[in-house]
GROMACS .gro file of C-alpha atoms in nm:
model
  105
    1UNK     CA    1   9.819   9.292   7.705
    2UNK     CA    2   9.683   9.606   7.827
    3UNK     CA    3   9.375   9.507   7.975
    4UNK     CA    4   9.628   9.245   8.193
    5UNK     CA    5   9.898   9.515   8.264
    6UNK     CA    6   9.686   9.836   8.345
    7UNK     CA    7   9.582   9.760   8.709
    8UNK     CA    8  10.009   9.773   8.740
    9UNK     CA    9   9.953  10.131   8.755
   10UNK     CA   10   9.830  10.148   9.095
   11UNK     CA   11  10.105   9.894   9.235
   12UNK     CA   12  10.295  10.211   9.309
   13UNK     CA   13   9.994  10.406   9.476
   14UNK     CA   14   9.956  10.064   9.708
   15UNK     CA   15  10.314  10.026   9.818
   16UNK     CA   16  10.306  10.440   9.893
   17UNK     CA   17   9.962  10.422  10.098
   18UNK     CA   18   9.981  10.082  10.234
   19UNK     CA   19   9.632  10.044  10.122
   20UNK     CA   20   9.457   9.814   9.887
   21UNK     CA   21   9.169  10.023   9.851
   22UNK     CA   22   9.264  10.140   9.511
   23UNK     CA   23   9.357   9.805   9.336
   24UNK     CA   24   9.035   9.627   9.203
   25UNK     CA   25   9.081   9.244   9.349
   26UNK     CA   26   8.745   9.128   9.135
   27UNK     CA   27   8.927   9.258   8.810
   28UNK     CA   28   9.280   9.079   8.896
   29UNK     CA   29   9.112   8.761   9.013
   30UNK     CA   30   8.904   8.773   8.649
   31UNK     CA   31   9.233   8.897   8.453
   32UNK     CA   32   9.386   8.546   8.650
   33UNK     CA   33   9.135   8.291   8.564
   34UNK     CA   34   9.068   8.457   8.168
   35UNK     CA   35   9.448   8.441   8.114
   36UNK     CA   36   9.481   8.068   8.248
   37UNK     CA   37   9.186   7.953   8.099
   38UNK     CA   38   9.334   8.110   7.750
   39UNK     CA   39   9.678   7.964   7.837
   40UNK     CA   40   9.580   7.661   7.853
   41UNK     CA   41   9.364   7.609   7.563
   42UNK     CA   42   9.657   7.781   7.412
   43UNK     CA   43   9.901   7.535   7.523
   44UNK     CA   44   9.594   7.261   7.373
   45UNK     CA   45   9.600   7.367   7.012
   46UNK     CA   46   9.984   7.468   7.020
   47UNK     CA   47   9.910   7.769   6.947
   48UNK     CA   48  10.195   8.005   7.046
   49UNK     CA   49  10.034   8.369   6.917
   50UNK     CA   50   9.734   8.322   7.172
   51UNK     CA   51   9.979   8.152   7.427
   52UNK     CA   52  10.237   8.417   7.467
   53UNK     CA   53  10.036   8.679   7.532
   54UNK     CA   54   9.837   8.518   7.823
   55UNK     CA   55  10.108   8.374   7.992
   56UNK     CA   56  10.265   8.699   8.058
   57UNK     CA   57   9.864   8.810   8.110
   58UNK     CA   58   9.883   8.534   8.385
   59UNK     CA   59  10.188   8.678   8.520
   60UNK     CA   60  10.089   9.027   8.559
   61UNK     CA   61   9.738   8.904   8.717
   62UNK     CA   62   9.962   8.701   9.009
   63UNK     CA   63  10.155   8.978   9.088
   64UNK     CA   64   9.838   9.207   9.132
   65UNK     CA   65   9.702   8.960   9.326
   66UNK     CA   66  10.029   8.895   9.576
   67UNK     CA   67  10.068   9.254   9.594
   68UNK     CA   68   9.681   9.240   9.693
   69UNK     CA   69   9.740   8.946   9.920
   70UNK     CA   70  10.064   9.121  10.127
   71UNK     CA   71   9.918   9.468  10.183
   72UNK     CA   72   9.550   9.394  10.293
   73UNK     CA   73   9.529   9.488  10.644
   74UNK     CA   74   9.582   9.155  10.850
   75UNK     CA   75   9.735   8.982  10.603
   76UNK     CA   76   9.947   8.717  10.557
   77UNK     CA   77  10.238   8.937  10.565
   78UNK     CA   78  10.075   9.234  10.748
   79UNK     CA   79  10.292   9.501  10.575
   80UNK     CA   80   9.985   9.761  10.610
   81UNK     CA   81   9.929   9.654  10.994
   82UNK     CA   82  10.314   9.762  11.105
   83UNK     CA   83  10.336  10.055  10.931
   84UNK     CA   84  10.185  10.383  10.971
   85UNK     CA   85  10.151  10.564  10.560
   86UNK     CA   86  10.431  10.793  10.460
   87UNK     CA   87  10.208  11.125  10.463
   88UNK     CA   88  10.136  11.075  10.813
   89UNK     CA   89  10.523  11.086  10.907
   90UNK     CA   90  10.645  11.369  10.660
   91UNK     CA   91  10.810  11.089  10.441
   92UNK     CA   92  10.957  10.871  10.725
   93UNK     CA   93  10.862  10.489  10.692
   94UNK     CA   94  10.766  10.463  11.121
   95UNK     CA   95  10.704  10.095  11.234
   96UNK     CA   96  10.429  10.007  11.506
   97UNK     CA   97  10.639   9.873  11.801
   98UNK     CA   98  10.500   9.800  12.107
   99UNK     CA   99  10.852   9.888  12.339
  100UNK     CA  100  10.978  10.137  12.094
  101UNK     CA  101  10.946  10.319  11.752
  102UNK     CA  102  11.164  10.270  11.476
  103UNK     CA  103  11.198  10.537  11.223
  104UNK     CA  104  11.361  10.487  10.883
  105UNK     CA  105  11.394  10.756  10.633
   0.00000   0.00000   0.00000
């Protein structure tokens, strides 16, 4: 469980930076495909003590890997592309407009 929930750490250090450069995507992507491979030879055998465990493993390793997804710069959702990082701004969240800046605090 903690090799699966440790990269969750930096999930906060991504959302503050914008930046994915701290979150290891080969380590999420491997934490994905070891947990579903063990889920479903756990789901196989019946086996609920090996089963439990790696579906919330699986969980955790989506969620690394959406957070991944949404803040790589030209993403699907582009969340790093239309905002500038809080320590540039003194703690104001300041979105890249082309007419006019919007400033939320």
């Amino acid at each position: 469980m903690a090799m699966y929930g440790s990269p969750l750490l930096i999930i906060s250090q991504v959302v503050r930076t914008r930046s994915t450069e701290f979150m290891p995507l080969p380590l999420s992507l491997m934490a994905l495909v070891n947990g579903s491979v063990w889920s479903a030879y756990s789901y196989y055998v019946e086996d609920p003590f090996i089963g439990i465990c790696n579906y919330v493993g699986v969980a955790f390793a989506v969620t690394q890997v959406a957070v991944f997804i949404a803040y790589l710069p030209g993403g699907p959702l582009g969340i790093s592309d239309r905002y500038t990082p809080l320590s540039e701004e003194g703690g104001a969240l300041k979105t890249k407009s082309p007419d006019k800046d919007i400033v939320a605090v």
